[in-house]
PDB file of C-alpha atoms and ligand atoms in Angstrom:
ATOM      1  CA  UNK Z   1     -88.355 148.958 119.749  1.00 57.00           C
ATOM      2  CA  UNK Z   2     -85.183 148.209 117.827  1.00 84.00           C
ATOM      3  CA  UNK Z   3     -86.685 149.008 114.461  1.00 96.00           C
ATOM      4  CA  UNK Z   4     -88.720 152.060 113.535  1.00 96.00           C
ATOM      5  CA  UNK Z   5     -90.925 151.127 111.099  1.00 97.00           C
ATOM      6  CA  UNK Z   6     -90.794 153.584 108.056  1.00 98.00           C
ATOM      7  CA  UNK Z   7     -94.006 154.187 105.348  1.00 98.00           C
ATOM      8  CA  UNK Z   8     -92.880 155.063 102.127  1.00 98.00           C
ATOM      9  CA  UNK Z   9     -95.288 156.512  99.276  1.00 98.00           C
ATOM     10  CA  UNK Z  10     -93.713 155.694  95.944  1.00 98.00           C
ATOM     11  CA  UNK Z  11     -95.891 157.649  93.064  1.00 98.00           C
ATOM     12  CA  UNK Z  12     -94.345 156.586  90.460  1.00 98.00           C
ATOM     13  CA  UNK Z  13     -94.446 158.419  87.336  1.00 98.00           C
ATOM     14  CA  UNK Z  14     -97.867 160.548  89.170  1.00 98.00           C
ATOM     15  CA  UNK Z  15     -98.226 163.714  89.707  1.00 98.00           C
ATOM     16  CA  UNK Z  16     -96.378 166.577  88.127  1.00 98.00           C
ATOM     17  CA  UNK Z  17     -95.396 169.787  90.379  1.00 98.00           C
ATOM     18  CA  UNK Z  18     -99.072 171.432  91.025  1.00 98.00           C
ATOM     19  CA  UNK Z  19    -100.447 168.293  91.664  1.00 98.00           C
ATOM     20  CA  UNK Z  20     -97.354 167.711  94.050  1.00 98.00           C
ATOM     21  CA  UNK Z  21     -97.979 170.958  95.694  1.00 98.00           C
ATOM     22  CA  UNK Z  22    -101.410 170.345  95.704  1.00 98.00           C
ATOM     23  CA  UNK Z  23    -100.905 166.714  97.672  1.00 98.00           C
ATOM     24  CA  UNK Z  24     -98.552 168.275 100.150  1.00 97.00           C
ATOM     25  CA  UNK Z  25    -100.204 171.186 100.874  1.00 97.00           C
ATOM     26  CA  UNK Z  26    -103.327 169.067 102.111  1.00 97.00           C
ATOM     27  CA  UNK Z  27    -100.735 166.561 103.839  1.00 96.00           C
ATOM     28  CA  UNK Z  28     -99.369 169.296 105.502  1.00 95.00           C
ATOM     29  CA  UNK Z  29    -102.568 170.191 106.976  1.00 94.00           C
ATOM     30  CA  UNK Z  30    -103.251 166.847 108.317  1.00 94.00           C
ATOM     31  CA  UNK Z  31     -99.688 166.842 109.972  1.00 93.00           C
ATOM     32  CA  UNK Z  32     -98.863 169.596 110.800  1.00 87.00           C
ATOM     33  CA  UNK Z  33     -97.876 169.968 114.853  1.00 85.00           C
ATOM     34  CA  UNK Z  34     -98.130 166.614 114.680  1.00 91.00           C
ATOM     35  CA  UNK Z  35     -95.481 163.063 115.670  1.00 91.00           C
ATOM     36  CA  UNK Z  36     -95.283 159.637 114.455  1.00 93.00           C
ATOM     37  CA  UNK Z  37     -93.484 156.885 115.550  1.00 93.00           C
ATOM     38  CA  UNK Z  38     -92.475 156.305 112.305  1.00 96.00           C
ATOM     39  CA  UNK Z  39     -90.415 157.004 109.423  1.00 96.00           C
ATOM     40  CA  UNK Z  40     -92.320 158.860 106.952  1.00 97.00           C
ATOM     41  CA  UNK Z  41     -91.082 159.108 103.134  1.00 98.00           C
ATOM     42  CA  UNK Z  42     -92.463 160.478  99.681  1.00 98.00           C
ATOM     43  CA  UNK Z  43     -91.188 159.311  96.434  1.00 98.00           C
ATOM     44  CA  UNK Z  44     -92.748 161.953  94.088  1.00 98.00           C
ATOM     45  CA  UNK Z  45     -91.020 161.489  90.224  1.00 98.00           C
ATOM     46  CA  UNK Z  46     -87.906 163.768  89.901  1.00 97.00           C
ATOM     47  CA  UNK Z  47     -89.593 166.866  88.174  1.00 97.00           C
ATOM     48  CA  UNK Z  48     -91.799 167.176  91.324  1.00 97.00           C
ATOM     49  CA  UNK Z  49     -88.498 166.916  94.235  1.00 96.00           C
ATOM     50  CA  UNK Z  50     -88.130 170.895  94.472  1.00 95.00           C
ATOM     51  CA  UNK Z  51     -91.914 171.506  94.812  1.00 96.00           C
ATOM     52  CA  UNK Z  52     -92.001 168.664  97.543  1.00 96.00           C
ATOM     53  CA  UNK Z  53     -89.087 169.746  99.575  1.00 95.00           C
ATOM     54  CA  UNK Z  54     -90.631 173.662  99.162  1.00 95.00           C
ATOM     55  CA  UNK Z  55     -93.929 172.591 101.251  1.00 95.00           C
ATOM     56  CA  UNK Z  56     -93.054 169.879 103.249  1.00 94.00           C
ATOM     57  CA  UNK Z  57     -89.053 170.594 103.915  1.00 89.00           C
ATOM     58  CA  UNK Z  58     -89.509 171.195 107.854  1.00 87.00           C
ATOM     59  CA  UNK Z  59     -92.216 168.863 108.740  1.00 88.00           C
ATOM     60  CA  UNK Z  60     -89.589 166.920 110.994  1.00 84.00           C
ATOM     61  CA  UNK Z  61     -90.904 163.335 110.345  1.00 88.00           C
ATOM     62  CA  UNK Z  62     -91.433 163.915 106.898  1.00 95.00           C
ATOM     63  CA  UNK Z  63     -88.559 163.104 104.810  1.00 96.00           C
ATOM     64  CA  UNK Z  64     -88.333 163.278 100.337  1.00 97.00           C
ATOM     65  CA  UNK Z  65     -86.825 159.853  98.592  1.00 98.00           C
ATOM     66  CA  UNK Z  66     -86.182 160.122  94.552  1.00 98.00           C
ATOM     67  CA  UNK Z  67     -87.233 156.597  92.735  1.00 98.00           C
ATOM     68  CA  UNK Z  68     -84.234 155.803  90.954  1.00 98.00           C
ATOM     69  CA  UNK Z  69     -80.448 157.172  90.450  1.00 98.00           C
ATOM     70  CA  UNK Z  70     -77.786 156.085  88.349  1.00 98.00           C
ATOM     71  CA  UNK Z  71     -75.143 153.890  88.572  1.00 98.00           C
ATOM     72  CA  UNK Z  72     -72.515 156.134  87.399  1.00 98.00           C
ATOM     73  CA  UNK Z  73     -71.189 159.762  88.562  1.00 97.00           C
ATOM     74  CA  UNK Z  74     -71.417 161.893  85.561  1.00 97.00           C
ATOM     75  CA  UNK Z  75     -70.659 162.319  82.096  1.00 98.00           C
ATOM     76  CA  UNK Z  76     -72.725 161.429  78.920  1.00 98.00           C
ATOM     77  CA  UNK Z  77     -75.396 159.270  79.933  1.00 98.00           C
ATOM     78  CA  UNK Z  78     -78.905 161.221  78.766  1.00 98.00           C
ATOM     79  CA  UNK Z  79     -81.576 160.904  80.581  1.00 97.00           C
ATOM     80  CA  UNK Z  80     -80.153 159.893  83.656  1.00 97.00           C
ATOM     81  CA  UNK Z  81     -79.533 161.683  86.975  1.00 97.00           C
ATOM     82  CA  UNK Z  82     -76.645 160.901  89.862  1.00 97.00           C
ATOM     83  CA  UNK Z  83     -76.811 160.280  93.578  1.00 97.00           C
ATOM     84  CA  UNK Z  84     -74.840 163.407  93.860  1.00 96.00           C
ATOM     85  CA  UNK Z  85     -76.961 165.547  91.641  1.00 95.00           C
ATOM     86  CA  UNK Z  86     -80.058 164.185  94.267  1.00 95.00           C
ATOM     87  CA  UNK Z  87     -78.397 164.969  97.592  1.00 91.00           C
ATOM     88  CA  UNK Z  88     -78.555 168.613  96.470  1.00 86.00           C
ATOM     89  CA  UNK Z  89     -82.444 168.417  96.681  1.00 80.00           C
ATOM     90  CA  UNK Z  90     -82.587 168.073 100.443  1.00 82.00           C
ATOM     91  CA  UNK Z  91     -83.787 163.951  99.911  1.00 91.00           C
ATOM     92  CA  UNK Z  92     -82.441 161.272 101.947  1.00 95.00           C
ATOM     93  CA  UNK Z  93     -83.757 158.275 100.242  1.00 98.00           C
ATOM     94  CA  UNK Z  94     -83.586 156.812  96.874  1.00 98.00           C
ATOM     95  CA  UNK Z  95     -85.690 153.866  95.645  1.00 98.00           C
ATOM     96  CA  UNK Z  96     -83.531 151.572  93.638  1.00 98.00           C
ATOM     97  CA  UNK Z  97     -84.274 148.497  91.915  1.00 98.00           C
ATOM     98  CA  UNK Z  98     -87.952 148.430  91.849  1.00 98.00           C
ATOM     99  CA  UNK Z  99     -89.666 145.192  89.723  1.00 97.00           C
ATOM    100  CA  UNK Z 100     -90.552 147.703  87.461  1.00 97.00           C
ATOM    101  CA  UNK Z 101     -87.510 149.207  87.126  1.00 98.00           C
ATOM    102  CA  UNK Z 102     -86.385 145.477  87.040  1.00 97.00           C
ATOM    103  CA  UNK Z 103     -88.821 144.553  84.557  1.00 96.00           C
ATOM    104  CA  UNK Z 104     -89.672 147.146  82.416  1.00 97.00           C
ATOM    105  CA  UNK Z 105     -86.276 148.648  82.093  1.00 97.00           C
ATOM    106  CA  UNK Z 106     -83.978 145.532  82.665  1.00 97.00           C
ATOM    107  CA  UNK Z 107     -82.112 146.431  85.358  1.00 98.00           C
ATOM    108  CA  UNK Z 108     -79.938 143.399  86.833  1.00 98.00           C
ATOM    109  CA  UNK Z 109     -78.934 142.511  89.984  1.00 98.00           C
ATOM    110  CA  UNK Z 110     -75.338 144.073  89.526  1.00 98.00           C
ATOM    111  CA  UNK Z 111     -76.453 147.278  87.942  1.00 98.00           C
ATOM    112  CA  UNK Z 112     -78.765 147.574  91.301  1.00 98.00           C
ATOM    113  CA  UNK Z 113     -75.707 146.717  93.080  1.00 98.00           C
ATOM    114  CA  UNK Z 114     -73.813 149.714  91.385  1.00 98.00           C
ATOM    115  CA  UNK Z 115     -76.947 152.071  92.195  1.00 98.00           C
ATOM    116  CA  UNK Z 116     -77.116 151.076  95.717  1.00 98.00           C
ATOM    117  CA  UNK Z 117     -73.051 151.963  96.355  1.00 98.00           C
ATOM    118  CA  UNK Z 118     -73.678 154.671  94.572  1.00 98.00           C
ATOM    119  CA  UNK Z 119     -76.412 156.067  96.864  1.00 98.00           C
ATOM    120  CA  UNK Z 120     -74.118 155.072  99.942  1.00 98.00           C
ATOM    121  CA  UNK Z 121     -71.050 157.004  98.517  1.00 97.00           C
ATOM    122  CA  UNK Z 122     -73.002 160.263  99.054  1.00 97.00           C
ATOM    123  CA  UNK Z 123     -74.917 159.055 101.916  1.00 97.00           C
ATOM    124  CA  UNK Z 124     -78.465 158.866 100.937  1.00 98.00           C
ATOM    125  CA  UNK Z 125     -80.307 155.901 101.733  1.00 98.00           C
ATOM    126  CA  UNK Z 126     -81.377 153.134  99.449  1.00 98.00           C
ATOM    127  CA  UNK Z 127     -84.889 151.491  99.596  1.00 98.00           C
ATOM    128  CA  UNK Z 128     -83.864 148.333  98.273  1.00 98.00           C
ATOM    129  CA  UNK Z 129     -86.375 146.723  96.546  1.00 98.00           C
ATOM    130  CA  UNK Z 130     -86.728 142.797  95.661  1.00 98.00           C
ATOM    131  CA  UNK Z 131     -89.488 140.109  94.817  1.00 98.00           C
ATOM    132  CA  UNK Z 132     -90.879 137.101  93.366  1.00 97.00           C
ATOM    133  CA  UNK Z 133     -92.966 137.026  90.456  1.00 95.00           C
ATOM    134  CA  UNK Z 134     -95.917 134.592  90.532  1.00 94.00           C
ATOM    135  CA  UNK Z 135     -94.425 131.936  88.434  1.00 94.00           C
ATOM    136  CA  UNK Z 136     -91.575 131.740  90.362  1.00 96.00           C
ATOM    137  CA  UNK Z 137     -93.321 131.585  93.891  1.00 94.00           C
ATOM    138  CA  UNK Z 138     -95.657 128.997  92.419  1.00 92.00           C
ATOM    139  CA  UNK Z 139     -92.919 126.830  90.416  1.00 95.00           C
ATOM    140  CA  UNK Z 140     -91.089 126.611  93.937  1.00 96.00           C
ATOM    141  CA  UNK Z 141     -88.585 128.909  93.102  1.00 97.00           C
ATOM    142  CA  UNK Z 142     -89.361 131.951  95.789  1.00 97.00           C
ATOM    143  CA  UNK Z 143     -86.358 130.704  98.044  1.00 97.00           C
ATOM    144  CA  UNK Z 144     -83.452 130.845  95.187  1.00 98.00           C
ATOM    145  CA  UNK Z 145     -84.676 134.520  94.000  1.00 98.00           C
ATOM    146  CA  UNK Z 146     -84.781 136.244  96.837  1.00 98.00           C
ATOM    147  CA  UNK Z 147     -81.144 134.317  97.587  1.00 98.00           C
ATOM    148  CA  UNK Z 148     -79.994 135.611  94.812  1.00 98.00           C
ATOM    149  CA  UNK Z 149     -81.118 139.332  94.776  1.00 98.00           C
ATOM    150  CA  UNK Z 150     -80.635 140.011  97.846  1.00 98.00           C
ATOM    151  CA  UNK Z 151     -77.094 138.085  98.246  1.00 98.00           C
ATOM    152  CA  UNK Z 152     -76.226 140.214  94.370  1.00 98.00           C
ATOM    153  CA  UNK Z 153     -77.426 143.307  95.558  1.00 98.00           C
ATOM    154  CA  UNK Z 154     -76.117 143.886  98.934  1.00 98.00           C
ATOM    155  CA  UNK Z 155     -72.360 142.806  97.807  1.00 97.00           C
ATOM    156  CA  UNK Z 156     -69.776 144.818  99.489  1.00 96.00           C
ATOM    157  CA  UNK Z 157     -72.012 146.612 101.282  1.00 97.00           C
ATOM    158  CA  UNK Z 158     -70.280 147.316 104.911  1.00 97.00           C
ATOM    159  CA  UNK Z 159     -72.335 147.094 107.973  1.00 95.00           C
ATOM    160  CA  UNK Z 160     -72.734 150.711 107.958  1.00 95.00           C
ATOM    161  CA  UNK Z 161     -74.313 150.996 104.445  1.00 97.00           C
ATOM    162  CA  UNK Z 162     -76.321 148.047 105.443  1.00 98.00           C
ATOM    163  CA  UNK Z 163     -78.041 149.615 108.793  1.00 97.00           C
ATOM    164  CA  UNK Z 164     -78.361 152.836 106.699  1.00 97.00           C
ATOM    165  CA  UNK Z 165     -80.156 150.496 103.997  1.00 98.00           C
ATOM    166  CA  UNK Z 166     -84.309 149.788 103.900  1.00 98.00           C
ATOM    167  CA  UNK Z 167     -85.389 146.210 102.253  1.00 98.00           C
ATOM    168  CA  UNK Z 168     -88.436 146.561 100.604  1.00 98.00           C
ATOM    169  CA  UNK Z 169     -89.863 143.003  99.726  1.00 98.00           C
ATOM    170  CA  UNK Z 170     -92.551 144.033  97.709  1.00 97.00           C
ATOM    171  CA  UNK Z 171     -94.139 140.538  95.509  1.00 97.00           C
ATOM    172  CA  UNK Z 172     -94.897 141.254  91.962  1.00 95.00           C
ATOM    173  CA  UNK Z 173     -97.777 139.531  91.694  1.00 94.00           C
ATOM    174  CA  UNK Z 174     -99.170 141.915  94.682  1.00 93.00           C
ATOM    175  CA  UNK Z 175     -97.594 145.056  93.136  1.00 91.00           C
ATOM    176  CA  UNK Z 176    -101.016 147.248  91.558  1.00 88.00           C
ATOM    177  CA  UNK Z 177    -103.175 143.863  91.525  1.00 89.00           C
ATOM    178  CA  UNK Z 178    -105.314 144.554  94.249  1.00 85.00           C
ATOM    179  CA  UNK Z 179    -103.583 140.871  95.647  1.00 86.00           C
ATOM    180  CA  UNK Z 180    -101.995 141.264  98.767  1.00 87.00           C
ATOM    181  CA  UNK Z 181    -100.028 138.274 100.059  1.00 88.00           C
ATOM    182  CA  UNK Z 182    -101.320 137.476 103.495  1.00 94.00           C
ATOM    183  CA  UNK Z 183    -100.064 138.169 106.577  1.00 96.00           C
ATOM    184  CA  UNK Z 184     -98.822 134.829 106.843  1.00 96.00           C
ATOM    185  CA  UNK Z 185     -97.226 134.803 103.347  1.00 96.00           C
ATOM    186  CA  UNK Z 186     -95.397 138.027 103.595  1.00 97.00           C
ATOM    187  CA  UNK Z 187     -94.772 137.604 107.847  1.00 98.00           C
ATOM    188  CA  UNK Z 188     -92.867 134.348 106.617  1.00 97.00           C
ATOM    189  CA  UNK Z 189     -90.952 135.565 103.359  1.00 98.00           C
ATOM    190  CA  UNK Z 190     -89.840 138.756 105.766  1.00 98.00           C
ATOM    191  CA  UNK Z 191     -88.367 136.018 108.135  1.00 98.00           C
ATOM    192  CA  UNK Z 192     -86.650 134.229 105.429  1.00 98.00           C
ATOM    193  CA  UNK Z 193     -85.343 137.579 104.162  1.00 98.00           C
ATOM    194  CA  UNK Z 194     -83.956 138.441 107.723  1.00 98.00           C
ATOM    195  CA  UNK Z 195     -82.960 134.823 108.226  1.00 98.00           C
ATOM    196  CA  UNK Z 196     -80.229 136.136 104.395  1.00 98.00           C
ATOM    197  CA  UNK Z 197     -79.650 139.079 105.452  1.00 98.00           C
ATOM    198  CA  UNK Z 198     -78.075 136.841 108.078  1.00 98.00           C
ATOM    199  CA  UNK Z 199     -76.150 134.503 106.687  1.00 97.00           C
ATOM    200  CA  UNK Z 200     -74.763 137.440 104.611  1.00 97.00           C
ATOM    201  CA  UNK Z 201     -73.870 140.028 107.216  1.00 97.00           C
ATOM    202  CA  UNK Z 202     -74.514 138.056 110.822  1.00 97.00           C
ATOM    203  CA  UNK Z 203     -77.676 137.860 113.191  1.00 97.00           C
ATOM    204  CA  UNK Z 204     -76.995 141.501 114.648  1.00 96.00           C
ATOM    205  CA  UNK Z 205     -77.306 143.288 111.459  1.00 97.00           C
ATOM    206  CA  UNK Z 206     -80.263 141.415 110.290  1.00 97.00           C
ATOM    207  CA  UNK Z 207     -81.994 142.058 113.356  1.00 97.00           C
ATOM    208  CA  UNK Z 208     -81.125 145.937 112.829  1.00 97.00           C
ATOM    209  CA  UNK Z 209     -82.101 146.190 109.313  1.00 98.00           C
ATOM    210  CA  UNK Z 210     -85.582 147.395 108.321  1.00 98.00           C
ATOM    211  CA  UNK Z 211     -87.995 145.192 105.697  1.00 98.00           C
ATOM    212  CA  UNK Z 212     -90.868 147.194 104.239  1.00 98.00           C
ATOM    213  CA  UNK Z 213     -93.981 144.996 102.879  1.00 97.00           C
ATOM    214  CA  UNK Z 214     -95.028 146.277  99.420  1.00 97.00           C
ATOM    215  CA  UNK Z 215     -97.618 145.359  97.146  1.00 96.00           C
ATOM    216  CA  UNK Z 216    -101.695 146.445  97.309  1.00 94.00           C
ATOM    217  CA  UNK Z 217    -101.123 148.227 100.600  1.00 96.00           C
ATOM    218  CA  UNK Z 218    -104.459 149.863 101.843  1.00 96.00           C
ATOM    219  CA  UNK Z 219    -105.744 151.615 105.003  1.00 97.00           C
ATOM    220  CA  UNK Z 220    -107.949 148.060 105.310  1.00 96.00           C
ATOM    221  CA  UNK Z 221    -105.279 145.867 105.500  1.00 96.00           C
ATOM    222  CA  UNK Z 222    -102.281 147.926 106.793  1.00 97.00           C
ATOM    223  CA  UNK Z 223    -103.015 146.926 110.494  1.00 97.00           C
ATOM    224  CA  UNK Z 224    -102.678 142.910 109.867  1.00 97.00           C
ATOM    225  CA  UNK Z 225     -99.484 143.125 107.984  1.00 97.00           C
ATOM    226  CA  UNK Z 226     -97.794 145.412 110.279  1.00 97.00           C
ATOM    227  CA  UNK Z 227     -98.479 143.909 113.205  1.00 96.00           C
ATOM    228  CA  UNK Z 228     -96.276 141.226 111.760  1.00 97.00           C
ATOM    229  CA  UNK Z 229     -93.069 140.683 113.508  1.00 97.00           C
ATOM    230  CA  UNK Z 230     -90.870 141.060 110.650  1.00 98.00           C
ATOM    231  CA  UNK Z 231     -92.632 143.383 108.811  1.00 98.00           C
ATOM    232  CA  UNK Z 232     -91.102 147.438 109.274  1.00 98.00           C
ATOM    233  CA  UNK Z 233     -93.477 149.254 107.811  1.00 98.00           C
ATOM    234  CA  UNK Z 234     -94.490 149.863 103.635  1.00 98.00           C
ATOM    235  CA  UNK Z 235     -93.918 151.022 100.054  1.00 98.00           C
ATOM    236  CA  UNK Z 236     -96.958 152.284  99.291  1.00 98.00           C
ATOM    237  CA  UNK Z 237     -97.932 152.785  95.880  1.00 98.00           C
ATOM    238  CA  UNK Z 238    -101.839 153.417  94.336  1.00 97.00           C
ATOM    239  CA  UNK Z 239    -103.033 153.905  97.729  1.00 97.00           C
ATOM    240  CA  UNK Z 240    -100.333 156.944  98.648  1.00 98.00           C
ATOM    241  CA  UNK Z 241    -101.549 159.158  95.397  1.00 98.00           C
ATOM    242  CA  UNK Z 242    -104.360 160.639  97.978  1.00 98.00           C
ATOM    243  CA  UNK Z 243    -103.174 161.947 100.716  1.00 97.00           C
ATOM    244  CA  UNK Z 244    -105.903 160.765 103.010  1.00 97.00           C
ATOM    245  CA  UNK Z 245    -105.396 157.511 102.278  1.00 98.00           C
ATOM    246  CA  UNK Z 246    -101.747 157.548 103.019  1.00 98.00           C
ATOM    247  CA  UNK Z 247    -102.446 159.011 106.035  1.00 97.00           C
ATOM    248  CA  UNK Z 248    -104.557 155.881 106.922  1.00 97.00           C
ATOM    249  CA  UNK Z 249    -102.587 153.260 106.184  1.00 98.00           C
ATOM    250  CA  UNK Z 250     -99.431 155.317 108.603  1.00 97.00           C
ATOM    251  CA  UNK Z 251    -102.094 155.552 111.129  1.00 96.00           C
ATOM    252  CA  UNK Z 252    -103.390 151.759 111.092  1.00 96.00           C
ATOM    253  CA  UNK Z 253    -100.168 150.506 110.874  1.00 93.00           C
ATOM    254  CA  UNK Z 254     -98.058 152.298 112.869  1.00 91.00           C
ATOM    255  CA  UNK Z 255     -97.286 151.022 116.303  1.00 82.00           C
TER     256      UNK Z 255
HETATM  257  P1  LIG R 301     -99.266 149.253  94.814  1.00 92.24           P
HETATM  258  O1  LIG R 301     -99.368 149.697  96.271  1.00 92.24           O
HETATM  259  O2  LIG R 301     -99.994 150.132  93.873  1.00 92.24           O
HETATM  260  O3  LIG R 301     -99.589 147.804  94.678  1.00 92.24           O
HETATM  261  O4  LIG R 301     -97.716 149.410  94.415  1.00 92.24           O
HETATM  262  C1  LIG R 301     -96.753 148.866  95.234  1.00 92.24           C
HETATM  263  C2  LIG R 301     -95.429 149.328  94.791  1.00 92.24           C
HETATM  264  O5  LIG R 301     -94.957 148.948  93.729  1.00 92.24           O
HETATM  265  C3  LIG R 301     -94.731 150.288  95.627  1.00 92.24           C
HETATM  266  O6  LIG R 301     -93.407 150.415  95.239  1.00 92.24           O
END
């Protein structure tokens, strides 16, 4: 298989340390002596890293991811943490540019840009996240914002970064709704990603790079959408607060 498919449980802002430690020691249990064919991630918020990495730090195909970083290196910008500051804490992923972040917190395509270099310069791996909203899939307009985030936030990138990059095309409209774009929808707007990825960086790369599906992921429908073609796995949100449940959705959708 040239792609391992990678599962990636974003919490969001969920769980505090005990209920971290809580959630990993009963992961743990589940796991333990135990291999996937597949990239396994949690995203627990910052506060929660250290507590994380203290239970579930050797579990070989378990690996930590932080949900943001900044786009700058240091210096007075409160409330914000660096890429640097979150390679010290053992992670190797960091989620950047998430609709919410996008949304809520107007982060544009360039500032995700500056986040993802960022992450590269000290070698942690972004989690790249883009997506329509439902007014722009259903005005016709899906096509031209994908083009442009993924085209904006990819800029520069070498082929190295790239590879060591994960897509996430997660819809908005799908994100928390309990909507999950069909197999169909999401097998074809993974293809069209690819198919940008592409133009952008040639037909090797694209076929290297990973593409998570995000948005109402559950152990029932985890099997359909990963058996898609273009589809490398998921960022997992509601359904990866219980560690059960997580475990589900790896196990039906893994290859
Ligand atoms: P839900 O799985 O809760 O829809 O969230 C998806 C998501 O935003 C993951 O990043």
């Amino acid at each position: 298989m040239i792609r391992k498919p990678i599962f990636a449980a974003n919490w969001k802002m969920n769980k505090g340390p005990s209920e971290t430690e809580d959630f990993a020691k009963s992961l743990l249990s589940k796991v333990q002596n135990r291999t996937f064919p597949c990239d396994i991630v949690i995203a627990p918020p910052f506060v929660s890293l250290t507590k994380a990495a203290e239970i579930l730090g050797n579990v070989s195909s378990i690996t930590l991811a932080a949900q943001n970083c900044s786009q700058f290196d240091s210096g007075a910008y409160t409330g914000e943490i660096s890429a640097m500051m979150l390679k010290e804490f053992f992670i190797h992923y960091v989620i950047i540019g998430h609709s919410e972040r996008r949304s809520i917190f107007g982060e544009t395509d360039e500032v995700i840009n500056a986040k993802i270099r960022k992450a590269r310069e000290v070698n942690l791996k972004p989690i790249f996240c883009i997506g329509e909203t439902l007014e722009e899939r259903e005005g016709g307009r899906l096509e031209k914002v994908l083009r442009t985030q993924v085209s904006e936030g990819l800029k520069g990138l070498s082929e190295r970064d790239l590879l060591d990059t994960v897509i996430a095309y997660e819809p908005v409209w799908a994100i928390g709704t309990g909507v999950t774009a069909t197999a169909e929808q999401a097998q074809d707007t993974h293809a069209f990603v690819r198919s940008l990825v592409a133009e952008q960086f040639g037909a090797d790369s694209a076929a290297k790079i990973r593409i998570q599906y995000g948005g109402s992921v559950k152990p029932g429908n985890a099997a359909e959408l990963m058996a898609c073609p273009d589809i490398d796995g998921a960022l997992i949100g509601g359904a990866s607060l219980e560690p059960q449940s997580f475990l589900d959705i790896i196990e039906k959708g893994a290859p």
